[in-house]
Amino acid sequence: MNVPPVPPLIDLHSHVLPAFDDGAADLEEALATLEDLEADGVVSVCATPHLRASAIADPEVWARVDRAWDTLVAGGRERLRSLSLYRGCEILLDDLITDFSRPALRLGESRSVLVEFVAFTILPESPALLKTLVDAGVRPVLAHVERYLGYRGRYEVVEQWRRAGVVIQVNSGSLFGEYGDLALRQATVFLERGWVDFLASDTHARPGRSPSIRSAYDALVESGAREQAELLLSVNPRRILEDRPMVVVPPVVRRRGLAERLLEWLRACQWRIA
Ligand SMILES: [Fe+2]
């Protein structure tokens, strides 16, 4: 039987700027993480350091970001074979921000911006808040939606975000329980409802310690969701960089339950699950 090749995987959410945030501690850790991704078939990575919206006008912050970026690029030139690095940020929405003219705020200089809410909390005004970003001319990508705590089983707000023009990102590690049972369950619900636009690693540069996005690709294929795996990990991330509309990802059909199947598959592979 012919097995289709793994498509070029793209990771748009990673904390690999050396010694900048709670990601890579130094250049060595950053490059080791990127080499792992490259070995897994990842062709493009967007570095998305944590930034507070309230600090985005601070030139000292940008001096630090730029220095860390330059260090990473110089180191990568020596060590990385063909991986393309893109700039971006993960913006904590602790303040209203409408000026996204600085290219490094956007993913690969596209019109998409990666954002997260404060303290993993969903405020009632979240759809309106995200709509202000859309009205400012950017495409908000809401990071790791499965990790928020405020749904209380009512997920309709995700549809409101999507209707407002928000792109929905889930962390690949959530499919493996890396962030606990609730995140795994919520990631499963969103995949089953076809609400997830793409997956990303959100790696904090702990080489060998987190399931990579390749693990997520393989697990989805193993679960019978090859089409979704390609859309979530290759096609749609590419379309973010190209400023093209997202392709609708069909619901990942529950057989015995995606979560159970993923865990079964991982156990079969003797993956260590925390
Ligand atoms: Fe992140």
mmCIF file of C-alpha atoms and ligand atoms in Angstrom:
data_model
loop_
_atom_site.group_PDB
_atom_site.id
_atom_site.type_symbol
_atom_site.label_atom_id
_atom_site.label_comp_id
_atom_site.label_asym_id
_atom_site.label_seq_id
_atom_site.Cartn_x
_atom_site.Cartn_y
_atom_site.Cartn_z
ATOM 1 C CA MET A 1 0.000 0.000 0.000
ATOM 2 C CA ASN A 2 1.293 3.444 -0.939
ATOM 3 C CA VAL A 3 1.627 5.682 2.098
ATOM 4 C CA PRO A 4 1.419 9.370 1.181
ATOM 5 C CA PRO A 5 4.530 11.301 2.214
ATOM 6 C CA VAL A 6 4.440 13.597 5.213
ATOM 7 C CA PRO A 7 3.730 17.118 3.921
ATOM 8 C CA PRO A 8 6.077 19.984 4.850
ATOM 9 C CA LEU A 9 5.115 20.771 8.443
ATOM 10 C CA ILE A 10 4.955 24.358 9.675
ATOM 11 C CA ASP A 11 5.121 25.487 13.294
ATOM 12 C CA LEU A 12 3.860 29.030 13.883
ATOM 13 C CA HIS A 13 4.088 29.197 17.684
ATOM 14 C CA SER A 14 7.385 28.635 19.501
ATOM 15 C CA HIS A 15 9.476 30.191 22.239
ATOM 16 C CA VAL A 16 12.928 29.766 20.786
ATOM 17 C CA LEU A 17 14.446 33.225 21.121
ATOM 18 C CA PRO A 18 17.481 32.583 23.320
ATOM 19 C CA ALA A 19 17.292 33.958 26.869
ATOM 20 C CA PHE A 20 14.290 36.138 26.131
ATOM 21 C CA ASP A 21 11.224 34.655 27.867
ATOM 22 C CA ASP A 22 10.390 31.360 29.600
ATOM 23 C CA GLY A 23 11.414 29.470 26.457
ATOM 24 C CA ALA A 24 14.947 28.682 25.326
ATOM 25 C CA ALA A 25 17.407 29.410 28.121
ATOM 26 C CA ASP A 26 20.255 30.009 25.686
ATOM 27 C CA LEU A 27 21.232 29.667 22.059
ATOM 28 C CA GLU A 28 22.222 26.024 22.427
ATOM 29 C CA GLU A 29 18.789 25.069 23.768
ATOM 30 C CA ALA A 30 17.097 27.057 21.011
ATOM 31 C CA LEU A 31 19.112 25.438 18.244
ATOM 32 C CA ALA A 32 18.721 21.930 19.688
ATOM 33 C CA THR A 33 14.943 22.442 19.677
ATOM 34 C CA LEU A 34 14.966 23.718 16.108
ATOM 35 C CA GLU A 35 17.153 20.800 15.014
ATOM 36 C CA ASP A 36 14.624 18.404 16.569
ATOM 37 C CA LEU A 37 11.829 20.102 14.648
ATOM 38 C CA GLU A 38 13.837 19.989 11.435
ATOM 39 C CA ALA A 39 14.524 16.274 11.911
ATOM 40 C CA ASP A 40 10.762 15.766 12.305
ATOM 41 C CA GLY A 41 10.021 17.262 8.891
ATOM 42 C CA VAL A 42 9.238 20.808 9.994
ATOM 43 C CA VAL A 43 10.310 23.231 7.270
ATOM 44 C CA SER A 44 9.283 26.571 8.775
ATOM 45 C CA VAL A 45 9.172 27.842 12.350
ATOM 46 C CA CYS A 46 7.870 31.153 13.593
ATOM 47 C CA ALA A 47 9.553 32.422 16.765
ATOM 48 C CA THR A 48 6.838 33.968 18.921
ATOM 49 C CA PRO A 49 8.310 35.470 22.109
ATOM 50 C CA HIS A 50 5.905 36.505 24.860
ATOM 51 C CA LEU A 51 5.100 40.191 24.701
ATOM 52 C CA ARG A 52 2.601 42.209 26.726
ATOM 53 C CA ALA A 53 0.332 44.512 24.763
ATOM 54 C CA SER A 54 0.965 47.124 27.452
ATOM 55 C CA ALA A 55 4.728 47.006 26.724
ATOM 56 C CA ILE A 56 4.613 47.035 22.954
ATOM 57 C CA ALA A 57 5.537 50.716 22.695
ATOM 58 C CA ASP A 58 8.625 50.253 24.886
ATOM 59 C CA PRO A 59 11.781 50.578 22.751
ATOM 60 C CA GLU A 60 13.844 48.661 25.326
ATOM 61 C CA VAL A 61 11.618 45.637 24.878
ATOM 62 C CA TRP A 62 12.184 45.752 21.143
ATOM 63 C CA ALA A 63 15.914 46.161 21.592
ATOM 64 C CA ARG A 64 15.908 42.894 23.590
ATOM 65 C CA VAL A 65 13.692 41.112 21.059
ATOM 66 C CA ASP A 66 15.835 42.263 18.146
ATOM 67 C CA ARG A 67 19.071 41.213 19.881
ATOM 68 C CA ALA A 68 17.682 37.748 20.662
ATOM 69 C CA TRP A 69 16.389 37.364 17.117
ATOM 70 C CA ASP A 70 19.734 38.339 15.601
ATOM 71 C CA THR A 71 21.505 35.839 17.875
ATOM 72 C CA LEU A 72 19.133 33.073 16.812
ATOM 73 C CA VAL A 73 19.476 33.806 13.119
ATOM 74 C CA ALA A 74 23.278 33.938 13.311
ATOM 75 C CA GLY A 75 23.405 30.639 15.217
ATOM 76 C CA GLY A 76 20.893 29.025 12.896
ATOM 77 C CA ARG A 77 22.964 29.892 9.869
ATOM 78 C CA GLU A 78 25.651 27.539 11.149
ATOM 79 C CA ARG A 79 23.493 24.700 12.414
ATOM 80 C CA LEU A 80 20.198 24.505 10.553
ATOM 81 C CA ARG A 81 20.185 22.865 7.163
ATOM 82 C CA SER A 82 17.060 24.156 5.487
ATOM 83 C CA LEU A 83 14.665 25.336 8.186
ATOM 84 C CA SER A 84 13.117 28.740 7.473
ATOM 85 C CA LEU A 85 12.793 31.017 10.495
ATOM 86 C CA TYR A 86 10.081 33.652 10.712
ATOM 87 C CA ARG A 87 9.505 36.402 13.223
ATOM 88 C CA GLY A 88 6.364 36.933 15.239
ATOM 89 C CA CYS A 89 5.148 37.465 18.796
ATOM 90 C CA GLU A 90 2.618 36.003 21.209
ATOM 91 C CA ILE A 91 0.836 39.070 22.499
ATOM 92 C CA LEU A 92 -0.775 38.962 25.930
ATOM 93 C CA LEU A 93 -3.888 41.123 25.694
ATOM 94 C CA ASP A 94 -3.410 43.030 28.953
ATOM 95 C CA ASP A 95 -4.195 46.258 27.155
ATOM 96 C CA LEU A 96 -6.066 47.370 24.077
ATOM 97 C CA ILE A 97 -3.772 47.415 21.080
ATOM 98 C CA THR A 98 -4.726 48.578 17.605
ATOM 99 C CA ASP A 99 -1.389 49.568 16.065
ATOM 100 C CA PHE A 100 0.203 46.526 14.461
ATOM 101 C CA SER A 101 2.374 48.432 12.011
ATOM 102 C CA ARG A 102 5.622 46.964 13.369
ATOM 103 C CA PRO A 103 6.202 43.934 11.107
ATOM 104 C CA ALA A 104 7.668 41.795 13.902
ATOM 105 C CA LEU A 105 4.302 41.876 15.697
ATOM 106 C CA ARG A 106 2.800 39.794 12.931
ATOM 107 C CA LEU A 107 3.437 36.161 12.041
ATOM 108 C CA GLY A 108 6.063 36.193 9.329
ATOM 109 C CA GLU A 109 4.981 39.740 8.478
ATOM 110 C CA SER A 110 1.592 38.435 7.357
ATOM 111 C CA ARG A 111 -1.487 40.261 8.638
ATOM 112 C CA SER A 112 -2.014 37.595 11.323
ATOM 113 C CA VAL A 113 -1.180 38.253 14.978
ATOM 114 C CA LEU A 114 -0.903 35.584 17.656
ATOM 115 C CA VAL A 115 -2.698 36.659 20.839
ATOM 116 C CA GLU A 116 -3.606 35.199 24.220
ATOM 117 C CA PHE A 117 -5.852 36.240 27.093
ATOM 118 C CA VAL A 118 -4.570 37.168 30.544
ATOM 119 C CA ALA A 119 -4.365 34.360 33.147
ATOM 120 C CA PHE A 120 -6.073 31.816 30.877
ATOM 121 C CA THR A 121 -9.347 33.604 31.597
ATOM 122 C CA ILE A 122 -12.167 34.147 29.124
ATOM 123 C CA LEU A 123 -13.859 37.466 29.787
ATOM 124 C CA PRO A 124 -17.472 38.002 28.627
ATOM 125 C CA GLU A 125 -16.273 40.778 26.333
ATOM 126 C CA SER A 126 -13.721 38.525 24.571
ATOM 127 C CA PRO A 127 -15.594 38.446 21.199
ATOM 128 C CA ALA A 128 -15.797 42.258 21.160
ATOM 129 C CA LEU A 129 -12.149 42.557 22.168
ATOM 130 C CA LEU A 130 -11.033 40.274 19.342
ATOM 131 C CA LYS A 131 -13.313 42.106 16.922
ATOM 132 C CA THR A 132 -11.407 45.340 17.659
ATOM 133 C CA LEU A 133 -8.300 43.601 16.351
ATOM 134 C CA VAL A 134 -10.126 42.525 13.194
ATOM 135 C CA ASP A 135 -11.343 46.096 12.759
ATOM 136 C CA ALA A 136 -7.717 47.253 13.138
ATOM 137 C CA GLY A 137 -6.928 45.316 9.954
ATOM 138 C CA VAL A 138 -5.225 42.223 11.325
ATOM 139 C CA ARG A 139 -6.249 38.573 11.555
ATOM 140 C CA PRO A 140 -6.185 37.509 15.219
ATOM 141 C CA VAL A 141 -4.940 33.993 15.889
ATOM 142 C CA LEU A 142 -6.057 32.942 19.361
ATOM 143 C CA ALA A 143 -3.354 30.801 20.939
ATOM 144 C CA HIS A 144 -4.023 27.452 22.651
ATOM 145 C CA VAL A 145 -7.788 27.880 23.004
ATOM 146 C CA GLU A 146 -8.022 24.479 24.682
ATOM 147 C CA ARG A 147 -6.035 25.725 27.684
ATOM 148 C CA TYR A 148 -8.513 28.363 28.833
ATOM 149 C CA LEU A 149 -10.345 27.672 32.059
ATOM 150 C CA GLY A 150 -13.535 29.663 31.747
ATOM 151 C CA TYR A 151 -15.661 27.605 29.344
ATOM 152 C CA ARG A 152 -17.430 25.554 32.022
ATOM 153 C CA GLY A 153 -18.593 23.192 29.316
ATOM 154 C CA ARG A 154 -20.121 25.990 27.213
ATOM 155 C CA TYR A 155 -18.039 26.288 24.110
ATOM 156 C CA GLU A 156 -20.289 28.483 21.976
ATOM 157 C CA VAL A 157 -17.944 31.407 22.557
ATOM 158 C CA VAL A 158 -15.442 29.690 20.240
ATOM 159 C CA GLU A 159 -18.009 29.952 17.451
ATOM 160 C CA GLN A 160 -18.465 33.642 18.280
ATOM 161 C CA TRP A 161 -14.714 34.175 17.967
ATOM 162 C CA ARG A 162 -14.647 32.334 14.664
ATOM 163 C CA ARG A 163 -17.569 34.374 13.348
ATOM 164 C CA ALA A 164 -15.648 37.524 14.298
ATOM 165 C CA GLY A 165 -12.793 36.419 12.040
ATOM 166 C CA VAL A 166 -10.518 34.815 14.616
ATOM 167 C CA VAL A 167 -8.269 31.885 13.687
ATOM 168 C CA ILE A 168 -8.206 29.093 16.257
ATOM 169 C CA GLN A 169 -4.887 27.498 17.276
ATOM 170 C CA VAL A 170 -4.462 24.430 19.506
ATOM 171 C CA ASN A 171 -1.179 23.163 20.974
ATOM 172 C CA SER A 172 -0.037 19.812 19.648
ATOM 173 C CA GLY A 173 1.015 18.753 23.162
ATOM 174 C CA SER A 174 -2.582 19.098 24.356
ATOM 175 C CA LEU A 175 -3.500 16.036 22.279
ATOM 176 C CA PHE A 176 -1.118 14.046 24.467
ATOM 177 C CA GLY A 177 -2.199 15.385 27.852
ATOM 178 C CA GLU A 178 0.835 17.649 28.175
ATOM 179 C CA TYR A 179 -1.316 20.377 29.741
ATOM 180 C CA GLY A 180 -3.621 18.128 31.746
ATOM 181 C CA ASP A 181 -6.924 16.354 31.251
ATOM 182 C CA LEU A 182 -9.066 19.457 30.794
ATOM 183 C CA ALA A 183 -6.933 20.777 27.927
ATOM 184 C CA LEU A 184 -6.929 17.332 26.329
ATOM 185 C CA ARG A 185 -10.725 17.064 26.612
ATOM 186 C CA GLN A 186 -11.271 20.577 25.286
ATOM 187 C CA ALA A 187 -8.843 20.036 22.400
ATOM 188 C CA THR A 188 -10.757 16.865 21.544
ATOM 189 C CA VAL A 189 -14.116 18.685 21.620
ATOM 190 C CA PHE A 190 -12.836 21.451 19.342
ATOM 191 C CA LEU A 191 -11.338 18.985 16.858
ATOM 192 C CA GLU A 192 -14.546 16.964 16.840
ATOM 193 C CA ARG A 193 -16.538 20.113 16.069
ATOM 194 C CA GLY A 194 -14.176 21.187 13.290
ATOM 195 C CA TRP A 195 -13.331 24.452 15.035
ATOM 196 C CA VAL A 196 -9.540 24.170 15.011
ATOM 197 C CA ASP A 197 -7.721 25.926 12.161
ATOM 198 C CA PHE A 198 -4.198 24.763 12.906
ATOM 199 C CA LEU A 199 -1.935 23.107 15.451
ATOM 200 C CA ALA A 200 1.407 24.428 16.673
ATOM 201 C CA SER A 201 3.967 23.240 19.186
ATOM 202 C CA ASP A 202 4.113 26.287 21.500
ATOM 203 C CA THR A 203 7.430 24.698 22.365
ATOM 204 C CA HIS A 204 9.314 26.235 25.241
ATOM 205 C CA ALA A 205 12.529 24.666 24.001
ATOM 206 C CA ARG A 206 12.896 21.658 26.234
ATOM 207 C CA PRO A 207 14.518 19.324 23.703
ATOM 208 C CA GLY A 208 13.159 15.801 23.819
ATOM 209 C CA ARG A 209 10.595 16.581 26.518
ATOM 210 C CA SER A 210 7.512 17.635 24.600
ATOM 211 C CA PRO A 211 5.633 15.757 21.906
ATOM 212 C CA SER A 212 6.399 17.532 18.660
ATOM 213 C CA ILE A 213 3.977 18.578 15.996
ATOM 214 C CA ARG A 214 5.171 15.528 14.037
ATOM 215 C CA SER A 215 3.816 13.359 16.864
ATOM 216 C CA ALA A 216 0.462 15.090 16.448
ATOM 217 C CA TYR A 217 0.552 14.540 12.690
ATOM 218 C CA ASP A 218 1.315 10.844 13.113
ATOM 219 C CA ALA A 219 -1.330 10.400 15.811
ATOM 220 C CA LEU A 220 -4.043 12.043 13.711
ATOM 221 C CA VAL A 221 -3.134 9.919 10.695
ATOM 222 C CA GLU A 222 -3.181 6.831 12.902
ATOM 223 C CA SER A 223 -6.639 7.898 14.079
ATOM 224 C CA GLY A 224 -7.888 7.973 10.480
ATOM 225 C CA ALA A 225 -7.685 11.766 10.137
ATOM 226 C CA ARG A 226 -4.994 12.203 7.477
ATOM 227 C CA GLU A 227 -6.863 14.982 5.673
ATOM 228 C CA GLN A 228 -7.253 16.922 8.912
ATOM 229 C CA ALA A 229 -3.608 16.296 9.849
ATOM 230 C CA GLU A 230 -2.435 17.834 6.569
ATOM 231 C CA LEU A 231 -4.725 20.840 6.924
ATOM 232 C CA LEU A 232 -3.888 21.448 10.587
ATOM 233 C CA LEU A 233 -0.133 21.071 10.380
ATOM 234 C CA SER A 234 0.818 22.047 6.853
ATOM 235 C CA VAL A 235 -1.847 23.655 4.655
ATOM 236 C CA ASN A 236 -3.428 26.158 7.029
ATOM 237 C CA PRO A 237 -0.199 27.317 8.724
ATOM 238 C CA ARG A 238 1.196 27.962 5.240
ATOM 239 C CA ARG A 239 -1.923 29.923 4.357
ATOM 240 C CA ILE A 240 -1.456 32.076 7.464
ATOM 241 C CA LEU A 241 1.987 33.099 6.190
ATOM 242 C CA GLU A 242 0.519 33.726 2.744
ATOM 243 C CA ASP A 243 -2.427 35.784 4.041
ATOM 244 C CA ARG A 244 -4.882 33.398 2.446
ATOM 245 C CA PRO A 245 -8.198 32.213 3.942
ATOM 246 C CA MET A 246 -8.196 29.140 6.142
ATOM 247 C CA VAL A 247 -9.371 25.881 4.607
ATOM 248 C CA VAL A 248 -12.248 24.498 6.674
ATOM 249 C CA VAL A 249 -10.992 21.483 8.624
ATOM 250 C CA PRO A 250 -13.559 18.666 8.672
ATOM 251 C CA PRO A 251 -14.540 17.436 12.136
ATOM 252 C CA VAL A 252 -12.258 14.728 13.444
ATOM 253 C CA VAL A 253 -14.776 11.921 13.757
ATOM 254 C CA ARG A 254 -14.946 10.208 17.120
ATOM 255 C CA ARG A 255 -14.594 6.501 16.813
ATOM 256 C CA ARG A 256 -13.937 5.313 20.314
ATOM 257 C CA GLY A 257 -13.009 8.878 21.141
ATOM 258 C CA LEU A 258 -10.041 10.648 19.699
ATOM 259 C CA ALA A 259 -8.415 11.102 23.092
ATOM 260 C CA GLU A 260 -8.563 7.393 23.878
ATOM 261 C CA ARG A 261 -7.202 6.468 20.462
ATOM 262 C CA LEU A 262 -4.366 8.939 20.758
ATOM 263 C CA LEU A 263 -3.455 7.637 24.191
ATOM 264 C CA GLU A 264 -3.640 4.028 22.963
ATOM 265 C CA TRP A 265 -1.370 4.852 20.070
ATOM 266 C CA LEU A 266 1.086 6.642 22.319
ATOM 267 C CA ARG A 267 1.184 3.777 24.765
ATOM 268 C CA ALA A 268 1.851 1.444 21.851
ATOM 269 C CA CYS A 269 4.807 3.651 20.980
ATOM 270 C CA GLN A 270 5.879 3.629 24.630
ATOM 271 C CA TRP A 271 5.764 7.399 24.714
ATOM 272 C CA ARG A 272 6.160 8.660 28.253
ATOM 273 C CA ILE A 273 2.995 10.449 29.316
ATOM 274 C CA ALA A 274 3.346 12.698 32.336
HETATM 275 FE FE FE B 1 3.136 30.429 23.689
#
